[in-house]
PDB file of C-alpha atoms in Angstrom:
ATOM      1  CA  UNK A  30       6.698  -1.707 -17.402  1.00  0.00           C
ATOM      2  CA  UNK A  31       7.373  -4.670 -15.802  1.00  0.00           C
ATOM      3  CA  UNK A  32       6.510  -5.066 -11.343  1.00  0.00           C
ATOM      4  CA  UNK A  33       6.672  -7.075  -8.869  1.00  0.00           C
ATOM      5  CA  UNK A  34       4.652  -7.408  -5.821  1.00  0.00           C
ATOM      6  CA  UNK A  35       7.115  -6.549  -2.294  1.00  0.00           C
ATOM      7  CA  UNK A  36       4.534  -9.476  -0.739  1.00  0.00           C
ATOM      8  CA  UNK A  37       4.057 -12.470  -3.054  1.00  0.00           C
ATOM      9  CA  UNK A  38       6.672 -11.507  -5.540  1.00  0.00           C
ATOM     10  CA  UNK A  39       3.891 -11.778  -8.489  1.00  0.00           C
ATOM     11  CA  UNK A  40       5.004 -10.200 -11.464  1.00  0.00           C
ATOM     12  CA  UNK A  41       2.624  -8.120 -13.575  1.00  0.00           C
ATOM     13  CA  UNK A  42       2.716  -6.224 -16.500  1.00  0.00           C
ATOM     14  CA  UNK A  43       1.251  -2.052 -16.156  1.00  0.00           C
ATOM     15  CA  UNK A  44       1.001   0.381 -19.032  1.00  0.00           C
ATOM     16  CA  UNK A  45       4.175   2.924 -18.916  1.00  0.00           C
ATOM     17  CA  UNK A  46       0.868   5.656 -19.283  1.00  0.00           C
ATOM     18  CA  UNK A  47      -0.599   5.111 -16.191  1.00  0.00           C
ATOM     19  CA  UNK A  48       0.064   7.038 -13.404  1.00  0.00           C
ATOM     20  CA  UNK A  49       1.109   4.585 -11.258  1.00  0.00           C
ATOM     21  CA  UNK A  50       4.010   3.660 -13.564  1.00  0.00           C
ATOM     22  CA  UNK A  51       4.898   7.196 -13.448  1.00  0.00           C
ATOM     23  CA  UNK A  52       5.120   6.673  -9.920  1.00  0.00           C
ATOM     24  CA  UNK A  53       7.448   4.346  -9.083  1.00  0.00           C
ATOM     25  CA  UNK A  54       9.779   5.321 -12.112  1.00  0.00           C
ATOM     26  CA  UNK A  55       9.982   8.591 -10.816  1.00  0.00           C
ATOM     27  CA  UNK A  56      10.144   7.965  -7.142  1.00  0.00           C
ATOM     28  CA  UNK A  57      11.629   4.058  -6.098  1.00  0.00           C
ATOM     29  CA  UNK A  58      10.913   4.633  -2.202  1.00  0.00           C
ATOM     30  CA  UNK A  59       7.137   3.929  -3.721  1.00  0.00           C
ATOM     31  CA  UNK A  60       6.513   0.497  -3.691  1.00  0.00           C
ATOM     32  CA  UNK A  61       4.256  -1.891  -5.604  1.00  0.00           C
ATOM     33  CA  UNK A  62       1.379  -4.616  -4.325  1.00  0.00           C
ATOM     34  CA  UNK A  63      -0.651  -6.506  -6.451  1.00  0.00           C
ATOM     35  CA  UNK A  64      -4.343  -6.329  -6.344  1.00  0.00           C
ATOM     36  CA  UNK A  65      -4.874  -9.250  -4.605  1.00  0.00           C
ATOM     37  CA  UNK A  66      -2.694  -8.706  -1.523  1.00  0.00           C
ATOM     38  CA  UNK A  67      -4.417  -5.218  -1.636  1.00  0.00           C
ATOM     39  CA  UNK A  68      -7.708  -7.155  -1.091  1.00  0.00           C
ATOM     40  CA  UNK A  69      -6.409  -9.214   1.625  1.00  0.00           C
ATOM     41  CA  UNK A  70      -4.759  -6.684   3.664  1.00  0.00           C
ATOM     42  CA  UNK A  71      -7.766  -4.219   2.859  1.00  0.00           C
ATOM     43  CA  UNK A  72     -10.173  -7.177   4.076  1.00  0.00           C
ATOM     44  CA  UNK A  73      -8.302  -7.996   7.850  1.00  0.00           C
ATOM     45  CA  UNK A  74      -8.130  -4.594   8.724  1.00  0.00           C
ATOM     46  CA  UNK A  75     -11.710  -4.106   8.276  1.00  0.00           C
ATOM     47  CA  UNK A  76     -12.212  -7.339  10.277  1.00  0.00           C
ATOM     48  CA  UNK A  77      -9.874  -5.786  12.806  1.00  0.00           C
ATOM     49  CA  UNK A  78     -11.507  -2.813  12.925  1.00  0.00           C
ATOM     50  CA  UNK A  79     -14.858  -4.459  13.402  1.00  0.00           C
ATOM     51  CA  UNK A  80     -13.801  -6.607  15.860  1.00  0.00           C
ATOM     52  CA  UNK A  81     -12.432  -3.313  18.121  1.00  0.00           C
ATOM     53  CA  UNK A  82      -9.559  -4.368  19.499  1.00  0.00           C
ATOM     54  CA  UNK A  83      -7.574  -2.717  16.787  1.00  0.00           C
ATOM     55  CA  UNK A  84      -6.865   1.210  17.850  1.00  0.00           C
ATOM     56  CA  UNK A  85      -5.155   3.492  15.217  1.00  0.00           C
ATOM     57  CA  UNK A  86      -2.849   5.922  17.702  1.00  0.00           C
ATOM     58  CA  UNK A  87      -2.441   9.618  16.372  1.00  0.00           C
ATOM     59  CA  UNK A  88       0.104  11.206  17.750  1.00  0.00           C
ATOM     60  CA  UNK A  89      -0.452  14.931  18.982  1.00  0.00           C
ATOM     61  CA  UNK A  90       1.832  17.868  18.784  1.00  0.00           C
ATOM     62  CA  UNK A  91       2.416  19.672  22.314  1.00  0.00           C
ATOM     63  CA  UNK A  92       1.198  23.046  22.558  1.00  0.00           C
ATOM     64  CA  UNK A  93       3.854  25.471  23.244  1.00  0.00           C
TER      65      UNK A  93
END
């Protein structure tokens, strides 16, 4: 099965068994990202978390 990467446009090549193929065949809101811009996303939100002036906001359901 043939992807391509929604950030660099990279093409790659995955095995129709895997079950990633499976997912994005079966559901196309699913998108796919190479390894390496998983890496470098992965790696700056670490940083940014580190650094602590990134804040992750949950949002809470009121209590009726």
């Amino acid at each position: 099965m043939k992807v391509q990467c929604v950030i660099c446009d990279e093409q790659n090549e995955l095995d129709d068994d895997t079950p990633l193929a499976k997912k994005l065949r079966n559901r196309p809101i699913h998108t796919y990202m190479c390894d390496k811009c998983h890496k470098r996303i992965e790696e700056k939100t670490m940083a940014r978390l580190a650094s602590g002036q990134f804040h992750l906001y949950s949002f809470k359901k009121k209590k009726k």
